[in-house]
Coordinates of C-alpha atoms in Angstrom, one line a residue:
M443 CA 60.4 -36.4 -69.2
T444 CA 61.4 -38.9 -67.0
N445 CA 59.7 -36.8 -64.0
S446 CA 56.3 -37.5 -66.3
V447 CA 57.1 -40.9 -67.6
N448 CA 56.5 -42.0 -63.4
S449 CA 54.1 -39.7 -63.0
R450 CA 52.4 -41.6 -65.2
Y451 CA 53.1 -44.7 -63.4
I452 CA 51.3 -43.8 -60.4
E453 CA 48.2 -43.2 -63.0
N454 CA 48.5 -46.5 -64.7
L455 CA 49.1 -47.9 -60.8
Y456 CA 45.6 -46.6 -59.7
N457 CA 43.7 -47.0 -63.5
D458 CA 45.0 -50.5 -64.8
G459 CA 46.9 -51.6 -62.5
A460 CA 43.9 -51.5 -59.7
T461 CA 41.7 -53.8 -62.0
K462 CA 44.0 -56.6 -62.9
P463 CA 44.5 -59.4 -60.5
I464 CA 48.4 -60.8 -60.2
D465 CA 47.3 -64.0 -61.3
D466 CA 44.4 -64.7 -63.2
D467 CA 44.7 -68.8 -62.9
V468 CA 47.1 -70.3 -60.8
S469 CA 47.5 -73.4 -62.6
T470 CA 48.1 -72.3 -66.1
Y471 CA 52.0 -71.0 -65.2
E472 CA 55.3 -71.7 -63.8
I473 CA 57.3 -69.0 -62.6
Q474 CA 60.2 -68.5 -64.2
L475 CA 63.6 -65.9 -63.9
P476 CA 63.2 -62.5 -65.9
S477 CA 64.8 -61.9 -68.9
W478 CA 66.9 -59.2 -67.7
Y479 CA 68.0 -61.0 -64.3
D480 CA 71.6 -60.0 -63.3
E481 CA 72.5 -62.8 -60.9
A482 CA 76.0 -60.9 -59.7
K483 CA 73.2 -57.9 -58.8
F484 CA 70.9 -60.1 -57.3
K485 CA 73.6 -61.7 -55.2
R486 CA 75.1 -58.0 -54.3
G487 CA 71.6 -57.5 -53.1
Q488 CA 71.9 -60.5 -50.7
Q489 CA 75.1 -59.3 -49.1
F490 CA 73.3 -56.4 -48.3
Y491 CA 70.4 -57.5 -46.4
Q492 CA 73.1 -59.5 -44.5
D493 CA 75.2 -56.8 -43.8
N494 CA 72.3 -54.1 -42.7
R495 CA 70.1 -57.2 -41.4
P496 CA 69.0 -55.2 -38.4
G497 CA 67.8 -51.8 -39.9
I498 CA 66.2 -53.9 -43.3
V499 CA 64.1 -55.8 -40.4
T500 CA 62.7 -53.0 -39.1
A501 CA 61.8 -51.4 -42.3
A502 CA 60.4 -53.9 -42.8
L503 CA 57.6 -54.3 -40.0
C504 CA 57.1 -50.3 -40.3
G505 CA 56.5 -51.4 -44.3
L506 CA 53.9 -53.8 -43.0
I507 CA 52.1 -52.0 -41.0
S508 CA 51.7 -48.9 -43.2
V509 CA 51.1 -50.9 -45.9
L510 CA 48.1 -51.8 -43.9
A511 CA 46.7 -48.7 -44.5
I512 CA 45.7 -49.2 -48.0
P513 CA 42.2 -50.3 -47.8
S514 CA 41.8 -52.4 -50.7
I515 CA 44.6 -54.6 -49.0
L516 CA 43.1 -54.4 -45.4
E517 CA 39.8 -56.0 -47.1
I518 CA 41.7 -59.0 -48.1
L519 CA 43.7 -59.2 -44.8
I520 CA 40.0 -59.1 -43.8
F521 CA 38.4 -61.6 -45.8
T522 CA 41.0 -64.4 -45.5
R523 CA 41.0 -64.1 -41.4
R524 CA 44.5 -65.0 -41.0
S525 CA 45.7 -62.2 -39.5
S526 CA 43.1 -60.8 -37.6
S527 CA 44.2 -62.0 -33.6
P528 CA 47.6 -62.3 -32.2
M529 CA 47.4 -65.7 -32.5
T530 CA 46.7 -65.7 -36.7
A531 CA 48.5 -63.0 -36.9
Y532 CA 51.8 -64.3 -34.8
K533 CA 51.8 -67.5 -37.8
R534 CA 51.4 -65.3 -40.4
Y535 CA 53.9 -62.4 -40.3
V536 CA 56.3 -65.1 -38.6
L537 CA 55.5 -67.1 -42.1
T538 CA 55.9 -63.9 -43.4
I539 CA 59.7 -63.6 -42.1
L540 CA 60.5 -67.2 -43.0
H541 CA 60.1 -66.7 -46.5
T542 CA 61.5 -63.3 -46.7
T543 CA 64.9 -64.7 -45.2
N544 CA 64.7 -67.9 -47.5
W545 CA 64.9 -65.6 -50.9
Y546 CA 67.8 -63.6 -49.0
D547 CA 70.1 -66.3 -47.9
E548 CA 69.1 -68.6 -50.5
E549 CA 70.4 -69.1 -53.9
L550 CA 67.2 -68.5 -56.6
K551 CA 67.1 -71.1 -59.1
P552 CA 64.3 -73.8 -59.6
G553 CA 64.0 -76.4 -57.0
S554 CA 65.7 -74.4 -54.4
K555 CA 63.8 -73.1 -51.3
S556 CA 63.4 -70.0 -52.5
W557 CA 62.0 -70.9 -55.5
K558 CA 59.4 -73.6 -54.0
S559 CA 58.4 -70.3 -51.5
L560 CA 58.3 -67.9 -54.4
E561 CA 56.1 -71.0 -55.8
Y562 CA 54.2 -70.6 -52.7
V563 CA 53.5 -67.6 -52.1
R564 CA 52.1 -66.4 -55.8
R565 CA 49.5 -69.3 -55.4
I566 CA 48.5 -68.3 -52.3
H567 CA 47.9 -64.9 -53.1
A568 CA 46.0 -65.9 -56.4
A569 CA 43.3 -68.2 -54.5
S570 CA 43.2 -65.5 -52.1
G571 CA 42.2 -63.2 -54.2
K572 CA 39.9 -65.2 -56.3
Q573 CA 38.1 -66.7 -53.4
A574 CA 37.6 -62.6 -52.5
N575 CA 36.3 -61.9 -55.5
K576 CA 33.9 -64.2 -55.6
Q577 CA 32.3 -62.8 -52.7
N578 CA 33.1 -59.4 -54.2
S579 CA 33.8 -58.5 -57.7
K580 CA 35.0 -55.2 -56.3
M581 CA 38.0 -57.5 -53.8
L582 CA 41.2 -58.9 -55.8
V583 CA 44.9 -58.9 -55.0
S584 CA 45.6 -56.7 -57.7
Q585 CA 49.3 -55.5 -59.3
K586 CA 48.4 -51.7 -57.7
D587 CA 47.9 -53.8 -54.5
V588 CA 51.8 -56.2 -55.0
A589 CA 53.4 -53.1 -56.2
I590 CA 52.3 -51.0 -52.7
T591 CA 52.7 -54.3 -51.3
Q592 CA 56.6 -54.4 -52.6
F593 CA 57.3 -50.7 -50.9
G594 CA 56.8 -52.6 -47.8
F595 CA 60.0 -54.2 -48.1
V596 CA 61.9 -51.8 -50.2
G597 CA 61.0 -48.3 -50.0
F598 CA 61.8 -47.0 -46.2
V599 CA 65.4 -48.8 -47.4
A600 CA 65.9 -47.0 -50.2
L601 CA 64.3 -43.6 -48.8
S602 CA 65.6 -43.5 -45.6
Y603 CA 68.2 -46.0 -44.7
Q604 CA 69.8 -42.8 -42.6
M605 CA 67.3 -43.4 -39.9
L606 CA 67.3 -47.2 -40.0
G607 CA 71.3 -47.7 -39.2
I608 CA 72.0 -49.2 -42.7
R609 CA 75.1 -48.3 -44.3
Y610 CA 74.6 -47.0 -47.4
D611 CA 77.0 -48.0 -50.7
E612 CA 75.6 -47.5 -54.5
A613 CA 76.6 -50.8 -56.0
G614 CA 74.8 -52.3 -52.5
M615 CA 71.6 -50.3 -52.7
E616 CA 71.2 -50.7 -56.7
G617 CA 71.6 -54.6 -56.3
F618 CA 68.9 -54.6 -53.5
V619 CA 66.0 -53.1 -55.7
H620 CA 67.0 -55.5 -58.3
F621 CA 66.5 -58.0 -55.7
W622 CA 62.9 -56.9 -55.2
R623 CA 62.8 -55.6 -58.9
T624 CA 63.1 -60.0 -59.4
I625 CA 61.0 -60.8 -56.5
G626 CA 57.9 -58.9 -57.6
Y627 CA 58.6 -60.2 -60.9
M628 CA 58.4 -63.4 -59.8
L629 CA 55.5 -63.0 -57.7
G630 CA 53.9 -62.3 -60.6
L631 CA 54.0 -57.8 -61.0
E632 CA 53.9 -56.6 -64.5
D633 CA 57.1 -54.5 -65.0
R634 CA 55.1 -51.2 -65.7
F635 CA 53.7 -51.8 -62.5
N636 CA 56.9 -52.7 -60.7
I637 CA 58.5 -50.3 -58.1
C638 CA 61.6 -51.5 -58.7
T639 CA 62.9 -50.4 -62.5
E640 CA 66.1 -51.2 -64.6
D641 CA 67.7 -47.9 -62.1
L642 CA 68.0 -46.7 -58.9
T643 CA 67.3 -42.7 -59.9
S644 CA 63.9 -44.5 -61.4
S645 CA 63.2 -46.7 -59.0
K646 CA 63.4 -44.1 -56.0
Q647 CA 61.1 -41.7 -58.1
R648 CA 58.4 -44.1 -58.1
M649 CA 58.8 -45.2 -54.5
T650 CA 59.0 -41.4 -54.0
L651 CA 55.6 -41.2 -55.5
V652 CA 54.1 -44.3 -53.8
L653 CA 55.1 -42.6 -50.7
E654 CA 54.2 -38.9 -51.2
Q655 CA 50.4 -40.2 -52.9
I656 CA 49.2 -43.3 -51.4
L657 CA 51.2 -44.4 -48.1
R658 CA 50.9 -40.7 -46.8
P659 CA 47.9 -39.7 -46.7
A660 CA 46.3 -43.4 -46.0
L661 CA 48.6 -43.1 -42.5
Q662 CA 47.3 -40.0 -41.2
T663 CA 43.9 -40.6 -41.0
V664 CA 43.7 -44.5 -40.4
S665 CA 40.2 -46.6 -39.7
T666 CA 39.4 -48.4 -37.2
E667 CA 40.0 -52.2 -38.9
F668 CA 43.4 -50.7 -39.5
V669 CA 43.9 -50.1 -35.7
Q670 CA 42.7 -53.5 -34.7
M671 CA 44.4 -55.1 -37.5
T672 CA 47.7 -53.8 -36.5
N673 CA 47.1 -54.2 -32.6
A674 CA 46.9 -57.7 -33.4
M675 CA 50.2 -58.0 -35.6
I676 CA 52.0 -56.1 -33.1
D677 CA 50.6 -58.1 -29.9
G678 CA 51.4 -61.5 -32.4
L679 CA 55.2 -60.9 -33.0
W680 CA 55.6 -59.6 -29.7
C681 CA 56.1 -62.8 -28.4
V682 CA 59.3 -63.3 -31.0
N683 CA 60.4 -59.7 -29.7
T684 CA 59.2 -58.3 -26.8
F685 CA 60.6 -54.6 -27.8
L686 CA 57.4 -54.2 -30.1
D687 CA 54.8 -52.0 -29.1
Y688 CA 51.7 -50.7 -31.0
N689 CA 52.2 -46.5 -30.2
A690 CA 55.7 -46.8 -30.7
F691 CA 56.1 -49.0 -33.9
M692 CA 53.2 -46.1 -35.2
F693 CA 55.3 -43.5 -34.8
L694 CA 58.3 -45.1 -36.0
T695 CA 55.8 -46.1 -39.7
R696 CA 55.2 -42.2 -39.6
R697 CA 57.7 -41.2 -38.9
L698 CA 59.4 -43.2 -41.8
A699 CA 56.6 -41.9 -44.1
G700 CA 57.1 -38.1 -43.2
V701 CA 53.4 -37.8 -41.4
P702 CA 53.5 -33.8 -40.2
G703 CA 54.2 -34.0 -36.4
H704 CA 55.9 -37.7 -36.2
Y705 CA 59.3 -36.2 -35.6
Y706 CA 62.0 -36.9 -32.4
W707 CA 64.8 -34.5 -33.1
K708 CA 63.8 -30.8 -33.9
D709 CA 66.0 -30.3 -37.4
E710 CA 63.9 -33.3 -39.1
P711 CA 61.7 -32.4 -41.7
T712 CA 58.5 -32.9 -40.7
N713 CA 59.0 -30.3 -37.7
D714 CA 57.4 -27.6 -39.1
G715 CA 56.9 -25.6 -35.5
S716 CA 53.3 -25.5 -35.7
T717 CA 52.6 -28.5 -33.6
Q718 CA 54.2 -31.3 -30.5
P719 CA 55.7 -34.1 -31.4
A720 CA 53.5 -36.5 -31.9
Y721 CA 55.6 -38.8 -29.3
E722 CA 54.9 -36.5 -26.3
K723 CA 51.1 -37.8 -26.0
M724 CA 52.6 -41.6 -25.5
G725 CA 52.4 -43.2 -22.3
W726 CA 56.0 -44.0 -20.9
H727 CA 56.7 -47.4 -21.9
S728 CA 55.8 -46.5 -25.5
R729 CA 58.6 -43.6 -25.1
Y730 CA 60.9 -45.8 -23.9
I731 CA 61.0 -48.3 -26.4
L732 CA 60.2 -45.6 -29.2
C733 CA 63.7 -44.3 -27.4
M734 CA 65.8 -47.8 -27.3
V735 CA 64.3 -48.3 -31.4
L736 CA 66.0 -44.6 -32.2
Y737 CA 69.4 -44.8 -30.2
I738 CA 70.0 -48.6 -32.0
N739 CA 69.0 -47.5 -35.2
E740 CA 70.2 -44.1 -35.5
M741 CA 73.3 -44.8 -33.2
L742 CA 74.5 -47.8 -32.4
L743 CA 74.5 -49.4 -35.7
Y744 CA 76.8 -47.0 -36.6
V745 CA 79.6 -48.3 -34.8
P746 CA 81.5 -51.3 -36.4
I747 CA 81.4 -54.1 -33.2
I748 CA 77.3 -53.6 -33.0
R749 CA 76.9 -53.9 -36.8
C750 CA 79.6 -57.0 -36.2
L751 CA 77.7 -58.5 -33.3
A752 CA 74.2 -57.6 -35.5
G753 CA 74.7 -59.1 -38.4
E754 CA 77.6 -57.7 -41.2
A755 CA 80.2 -59.6 -40.5
R756 CA 77.8 -63.2 -39.8
S757 CA 78.4 -63.9 -43.9
L758 CA 82.1 -63.0 -44.0
P759 CA 84.4 -66.0 -43.1
V760 CA 88.0 -66.6 -41.9
D761 CA 90.5 -66.9 -44.5
D762 CA 93.8 -69.2 -44.3
A763 CA 97.1 -68.1 -43.4
S764 CA 98.2 -66.8 -46.6
K765 CA 97.9 -63.2 -46.4
M766 CA 99.3 -63.4 -42.5
A767 CA 101.7 -60.7 -41.5
I768 CA 102.7 -58.5 -38.9
P769 CA 100.5 -55.4 -38.3
E770 CA 101.9 -51.8 -39.9
W771 CA 100.8 -51.1 -35.8
Y772 CA 102.5 -53.4 -33.9
D773 CA 104.5 -52.0 -31.0
E774 CA 107.1 -54.9 -29.7
V775 CA 107.8 -52.9 -26.7
K776 CA 104.1 -53.1 -25.6
F777 CA 103.7 -57.1 -26.7
K778 CA 106.0 -58.0 -24.5
R779 CA 105.5 -56.1 -21.6
A780 CA 102.0 -58.0 -22.0
Q781 CA 103.7 -60.9 -22.0
R782 CA 105.7 -60.3 -18.9
F783 CA 101.9 -59.2 -17.2
Y784 CA 101.0 -62.6 -18.3
K785 CA 103.7 -63.9 -16.4
R786 CA 102.6 -62.6 -13.3
N787 CA 99.4 -63.4 -13.4
A788 CA 99.4 -66.4 -15.9
F789 CA 97.0 -68.5 -13.2
A790 CA 94.5 -66.1 -13.2
I791 CA 94.6 -64.9 -17.2
T792 CA 95.0 -68.5 -18.0
L793 CA 91.6 -69.5 -15.7
A794 CA 89.9 -66.3 -17.4
A795 CA 90.6 -67.6 -20.8
F796 CA 88.6 -71.1 -19.4
Y797 CA 85.7 -69.3 -18.5
G798 CA 85.6 -67.0 -21.7
L799 CA 85.5 -70.8 -23.6
I800 CA 82.7 -71.5 -21.7
A801 CA 81.1 -68.9 -22.5
V802 CA 81.4 -68.5 -26.2
M803 CA 80.1 -71.9 -26.4
A804 CA 76.7 -70.6 -25.8
V805 CA 76.7 -68.8 -28.8
P806 CA 74.9 -70.7 -31.6
S807 CA 76.9 -70.0 -34.4
V808 CA 79.9 -70.9 -32.4
L809 CA 78.4 -74.2 -30.9
N810 CA 77.5 -75.5 -34.5
V811 CA 80.7 -75.3 -35.9
L812 CA 82.0 -77.1 -33.1
M813 CA 79.8 -80.2 -32.9
F814 CA 79.9 -80.2 -36.7
T815 CA 83.5 -81.1 -36.7
K816 CA 83.3 -83.6 -34.4
K817 CA 86.6 -82.6 -32.2
S818 CA 84.9 -81.8 -29.1
S819 CA 81.8 -84.1 -28.9
T820 CA 83.5 -86.6 -26.4
P821 CA 85.3 -86.6 -23.3
V822 CA 88.5 -87.9 -24.9
T823 CA 88.6 -85.5 -28.2
A824 CA 87.3 -82.6 -25.7
Y825 CA 90.6 -83.3 -23.8
R826 CA 92.7 -82.7 -26.4
R827 CA 91.2 -80.4 -28.1
Y828 CA 91.8 -78.0 -25.2
L829 CA 94.4 -78.9 -24.1
L830 CA 96.1 -78.0 -27.4
T831 CA 94.4 -74.5 -27.1
I832 CA 95.8 -74.2 -24.0
L833 CA 99.7 -75.2 -25.3
H834 CA 98.8 -72.9 -28.6
F835 CA 98.0 -69.7 -26.2
T836 CA 100.7 -70.5 -24.1
I837 CA 103.2 -70.2 -26.7
W838 CA 101.7 -67.1 -27.8
Y839 CA 102.2 -65.8 -24.3
R840 CA 105.8 -67.0 -23.8
D841 CA 107.2 -66.9 -27.6
D842 CA 108.5 -64.3 -29.7
L843 CA 106.5 -62.9 -32.6
A844 CA 108.4 -63.4 -35.7
P845 CA 108.6 -65.8 -38.6
G846 CA 109.3 -69.3 -38.4
T847 CA 109.3 -69.2 -34.6
R848 CA 106.9 -71.5 -32.7
F849 CA 104.5 -68.6 -32.2
W850 CA 104.6 -67.5 -35.8
R851 CA 103.5 -71.6 -36.9
S852 CA 101.2 -71.5 -34.1
L853 CA 99.3 -69.1 -35.8
M854 CA 99.8 -70.4 -39.0
Y855 CA 98.4 -73.8 -37.5
T856 CA 95.3 -72.2 -36.0
R857 CA 94.1 -69.6 -38.7
K858 CA 94.6 -73.0 -40.9
A859 CA 92.9 -75.0 -39.3
H860 CA 89.7 -72.4 -38.9
D861 CA 89.6 -71.7 -42.2
S862 CA 89.2 -75.7 -43.1
A863 CA 86.7 -75.7 -40.6
S864 CA 85.0 -73.7 -42.1
K865 CA 84.9 -74.8 -45.5
R866 CA 83.9 -77.9 -44.5
A867 CA 81.5 -76.4 -42.6
S868 CA 80.0 -74.6 -45.4
A869 CA 80.0 -77.5 -47.5
A870 CA 77.9 -79.3 -45.6
T871 CA 75.6 -76.8 -44.5
E872 CA 75.0 -73.6 -46.5
G873 CA 75.5 -70.3 -44.3
M874 CA 77.6 -72.4 -41.9
I875 CA 80.8 -70.8 -41.2
I876 CA 83.4 -69.3 -38.6
S877 CA 82.7 -65.7 -39.4
Q878 CA 84.3 -62.8 -38.6
R879 CA 81.6 -62.5 -35.5
D880 CA 82.6 -65.6 -34.3
M881 CA 86.1 -65.0 -34.2
V882 CA 85.6 -61.7 -32.3
L883 CA 83.2 -63.8 -29.9
V884 CA 86.3 -66.2 -29.5
Q885 CA 88.6 -63.2 -28.8
F886 CA 86.5 -62.1 -26.1
S887 CA 86.6 -65.3 -24.4
F888 CA 90.4 -65.1 -24.2
A889 CA 90.9 -61.5 -23.3
G890 CA 87.5 -59.9 -22.6
F891 CA 87.3 -60.9 -18.5
V892 CA 90.5 -60.3 -18.1
V893 CA 89.4 -56.9 -19.1
L894 CA 86.2 -56.0 -17.6
K895 CA 86.9 -58.5 -14.3
P896 CA 90.4 -58.9 -13.3
E897 CA 89.2 -57.7 -9.5
M898 CA 86.6 -60.6 -9.7
L899 CA 89.6 -62.9 -11.1
G900 CA 92.7 -61.7 -8.9
I901 CA 94.3 -60.3 -11.8
Q902 CA 97.1 -57.3 -10.4
G903 CA 98.0 -54.8 -12.8
T904 CA 97.9 -51.3 -13.8
D905 CA 96.2 -49.2 -16.1
R906 CA 99.5 -49.7 -18.6
D907 CA 99.4 -53.0 -18.2
M908 CA 96.0 -53.5 -19.0
D909 CA 96.7 -51.1 -22.4
D910 CA 99.8 -53.4 -23.2
F911 CA 97.5 -56.8 -23.5
I912 CA 94.5 -55.0 -24.9
H913 CA 97.7 -54.2 -27.7
F914 CA 98.6 -58.1 -27.6
W915 CA 95.3 -59.6 -28.3
R916 CA 94.7 -56.3 -30.8
V917 CA 98.2 -57.9 -32.3
V918 CA 96.9 -61.9 -32.3
G919 CA 92.9 -61.2 -33.3
F920 CA 94.7 -59.1 -36.4
M921 CA 97.0 -62.6 -37.0
L922 CA 94.5 -64.9 -36.9
G923 CA 92.5 -62.6 -39.6
I924 CA 90.0 -60.2 -37.7
Q925 CA 89.5 -56.7 -39.7
D926 CA 90.6 -53.8 -37.7
E927 CA 86.9 -52.6 -38.2
Y928 CA 85.5 -55.8 -35.9
N929 CA 88.6 -56.4 -34.2
L930 CA 87.6 -56.3 -30.0
C931 CA 90.8 -54.7 -29.4
T932 CA 91.9 -51.2 -30.9
A933 CA 94.4 -48.5 -30.3
D934 CA 92.6 -46.8 -27.4
S935 CA 91.9 -48.8 -24.2
A936 CA 88.6 -47.2 -23.4
T937 CA 87.2 -47.5 -26.9
S938 CA 88.4 -51.4 -26.5
K939 CA 86.6 -51.8 -22.8
S940 CA 83.4 -50.3 -24.3
R941 CA 83.7 -52.8 -27.1
I942 CA 84.5 -55.6 -24.9
Q943 CA 81.5 -54.2 -22.9
L944 CA 79.0 -54.7 -25.5
V945 CA 80.2 -57.9 -26.7
Q946 CA 79.4 -59.5 -23.0
D947 CA 76.2 -57.2 -22.3
Q948 CA 74.2 -57.5 -25.9
M949 CA 76.0 -61.6 -27.1
M950 CA 77.8 -63.5 -23.9
R951 CA 74.8 -62.5 -21.1
P952 CA 72.1 -62.8 -23.3
A953 CA 73.1 -66.4 -24.8
L954 CA 74.2 -67.8 -21.1
N955 CA 70.6 -66.1 -20.0
S956 CA 69.1 -69.0 -22.0
P957 CA 71.2 -71.5 -23.3
S958 CA 70.2 -74.7 -25.5
D959 CA 70.4 -78.3 -24.4
D960 CA 73.2 -78.5 -27.0
Y961 CA 75.0 -76.3 -25.0
Y962 CA 74.8 -78.0 -21.9
R963 CA 75.9 -81.1 -23.7
M964 CA 79.0 -80.1 -25.2
T965 CA 80.0 -78.2 -22.2
K966 CA 79.7 -81.0 -20.2
V967 CA 82.0 -83.0 -22.4
M968 CA 84.6 -80.3 -22.1
L969 CA 84.2 -80.3 -18.2
D970 CA 84.6 -84.3 -17.9
G971 CA 87.3 -84.6 -20.6
M972 CA 89.4 -81.7 -18.4
W973 CA 88.7 -83.3 -15.3
Y974 CA 91.5 -86.1 -16.0
Y975 CA 93.9 -82.9 -16.6
N976 CA 92.2 -81.4 -13.5
V977 CA 90.4 -83.3 -11.2
T978 CA 89.6 -79.8 -9.2
L979 CA 86.8 -78.9 -12.3
D980 CA 83.2 -79.2 -11.1
Y981 CA 80.7 -79.0 -14.1
E982 CA 78.0 -76.8 -12.3
A983 CA 80.4 -74.5 -10.2
L984 CA 82.4 -73.8 -13.6
L985 CA 79.2 -72.8 -14.9
F986 CA 78.0 -70.7 -12.3
F987 CA 80.9 -69.1 -11.9
T988 CA 80.9 -68.2 -15.8
S989 CA 77.8 -67.2 -15.6
R990 CA 78.4 -64.8 -12.5
L991 CA 81.4 -63.0 -14.1
T992 CA 79.1 -62.4 -16.7
G993 CA 76.4 -60.7 -14.8
V994 CA 73.4 -63.1 -15.7
S995 CA 70.5 -62.4 -13.3
G996 CA 70.6 -65.0 -10.4
Y997 CA 74.3 -66.1 -10.3
G998 CA 75.5 -64.2 -7.1
F999 CA 77.6 -65.5 -4.6
L1000 CA 78.6 -62.9 -2.2
E1001 CA 76.1 -61.7 0.7
H1002 CA 75.3 -58.3 -1.3
E1003 CA 75.2 -60.1 -4.9
R1004 CA 72.5 -62.4 -3.5
K1005 CA 70.4 -60.1 -1.6
D1006 CA 70.5 -57.6 -4.6
Q1007 CA 69.0 -60.5 -7.1
L1008 CA 67.0 -61.5 -4.9
K1009 CA 64.9 -58.2 -5.4
V1010 CA 64.5 -59.0 -8.9
T1011 CA 65.1 -63.2 -9.6
G1012 CA 63.5 -64.6 -6.5
P1013 CA 65.8 -67.7 -5.0
V1014 CA 69.3 -67.1 -6.4
T1015 CA 71.0 -70.2 -8.7
Y1016 CA 73.4 -70.5 -6.2
E1017 CA 71.3 -72.2 -3.6
K1018 CA 70.2 -75.0 -6.3
L1019 CA 74.0 -76.5 -6.5
S1020 CA 75.0 -79.8 -4.6
W1021 CA 77.2 -78.9 -1.4
Y1022 CA 80.3 -80.0 -3.1
S1023 CA 79.8 -77.4 -6.4
R1024 CA 79.3 -74.9 -3.4
F1025 CA 82.1 -75.6 -2.2
I1026 CA 83.8 -75.3 -5.2
V1027 CA 82.8 -72.1 -5.8
G1028 CA 83.4 -70.7 -2.8
R1029 CA 86.9 -72.0 -3.0
L1030 CA 87.5 -70.3 -6.3
V1031 CA 85.7 -66.9 -5.4
Q1032 CA 88.3 -67.1 -1.9
L1033 CA 91.4 -67.7 -4.0
H1034 CA 90.8 -64.7 -6.6
E1035 CA 89.4 -62.6 -4.7
E1036 CA 91.9 -63.2 -1.4
G1037 CA 94.5 -65.2 -2.4
L1038 CA 95.7 -63.9 -5.6
K1039 CA 96.2 -60.4 -4.3
S1040 CA 99.4 -62.2 -2.5
A1041 CA 102.7 -62.1 -4.7
L1042 CA 103.8 -65.5 -2.8
V1043 CA 100.3 -67.1 -3.9
R1044 CA 100.6 -65.7 -7.7
W1045 CA 103.7 -67.5 -7.5
L1046 CA 103.0 -70.2 -6.8
V1047 CA 100.1 -71.6 -8.4
N1048 CA 101.8 -69.6 -11.1
L1049 CA 104.7 -71.9 -10.6
Q1050 CA 101.8 -74.9 -10.6
L1051 CA 100.8 -74.0 -13.6
Q1052 CA 103.4 -74.2 -15.9
F1053 CA 104.5 -77.4 -14.3
A1054 CA 101.3 -78.9 -15.4
V1055 CA 101.5 -77.3 -18.5
L1056 CA 105.1 -78.6 -20.0
V1057 CA 104.5 -81.9 -17.7
G1058 CA 100.7 -82.5 -17.0
I1059 CA 99.9 -82.4 -20.5
C1060 CA 103.1 -83.4 -22.6
Y1061 CA 104.8 -85.8 -20.9
L1062 CA 103.3 -87.3 -17.4
P1063 CA 99.2 -87.2 -18.0
L1064 CA 98.8 -90.3 -15.8
L1065 CA 95.2 -89.7 -14.9
A1066 CA 94.4 -89.5 -18.8
A1067 CA 96.3 -92.2 -20.1
I1068 CA 94.4 -94.3 -17.7
K1069 CA 91.0 -93.4 -19.3
F1070 CA 92.1 -93.1 -22.6
G1071 CA 95.2 -94.5 -23.2
W1072 CA 98.8 -93.4 -23.7
K1073 CA 98.7 -92.4 -27.4
N1074 CA 95.2 -90.1 -26.8
A1075 CA 96.5 -88.7 -23.6
V1076 CA 99.6 -87.5 -24.4
V1077 CA 99.1 -84.1 -26.3
K1078 CA 102.0 -81.7 -28.5
M1079 CA 102.0 -79.0 -30.2
P1080 CA 101.9 -79.7 -34.3
K1081 CA 104.9 -79.9 -35.7

């Protein structure tokens, strides 16, 4: 009975739906929520998008490509002339991205950004259909066309989630389908044509029918106009994502749609053994893009830390210290060995954290919260903030971890401060929070360079020392609210190092490749304030050294580094530094990579650091007192 009902859906879509316009007169209606709207389900759908953003975005792009294969939709798009060239296609589809992002991010209520966006899109559809119908009575934006376009956004997500790196959960998918049922209704779809229904099973049945009877046949034999319009879309959006390639994404779309011959792995259903895979006819660049997209979607997006970076943990805020407890996997012996490892390498590990803080500020979500709090936006506030940070992690490395200790109180203070800042930021700007992802990135700033670049920092230790150090930061990360699935540091050193490497390669290095003006301003303020604690700090030198540690192209110092990078980037950044900054860079490299190999040098600089922390911060900050006044210059741990 259910199958026959859904079969009639296609008949109705092609008969009544193909001749019924989405709106007869845009001036006579006001959009409204459907009577069946479920706010909780709708928000679950939004959360499902946040948790699976990369896969859903890829699905939508492939969905839009597939929709262009439908002649009635393509005719309207050609008629409007708003996506026939790369430039017009760029504007049209970037606007589409902005609209859908609005729907996914904003609350759906009258007067909201989401509501206004839906009103705008519905009026544009109605106006385009009306204009086209005047020129050709057979052209209109019909119920059928909007239902098929709706498939473009939801269909591949529901039917092919495994191929897109989307983590399936029943409630989340139900919410996502309800989300698009609501959006479809508010864009003018009648319930009888809406591809999304009141339940997930019948919705998938409708989607399967649309795919098998409409989209797959259309994608098997495409028109010249389709090729031209799809090329214009891909060429235009290439400015947004340089990984876009016509041949690669046509293959991905046909593969998702189940077009015969478009398989990549031998055991796929579309491999009937009668044909060679279509990708073998593609050029090397298209095959490379295809391979990378499949690798990301079908492998990397199932790795928790990658999901964290890609978006799943962006919407998960930190919490307060009410749940703080020592984890059940805590190993006191390893933890204390890590503290002793720090004491032997205190100077180098402290500087590594300093470089890490400079690096993490290049990530917009972290920087936005820092700017919002206004606690490090001037030299004096930056001086106090970052010296307090030094005091906190010095206590973590030196004190016992137990309830009531300075260590415990410091962690509670830090976690509560993060929670408070996150809530205030969210109240001021929707979506601005201190998220699990942000905490992972900050965790990298303290541990990442130590694990990845010990030789470049002059850190001396064994594999066991590094394993202990990773355990230390696994514990601290947990107690600061990082969930185990996102924690950079795991029970296994190799896995931890792999996660840390991914964060550096996928987040830190790209962020430092093209930092914002706000980044330069905030790091300049930070180092201007810290100069009154350490007069050897030089802004250009420290940014250079941080970029060199992160592996940013063009930031070589040693002769072999500069020769290798010259082949790719032209004149290296080092040559552009002032003589003084070059001098400081040279001394840093010399100290880290040569001087700290000596046990005597390490003992001297570690002793100097201990004196600077105990005396220079808490009791006799002379330069800072002259500049900022005694009250601002003395920094002590909150009680």
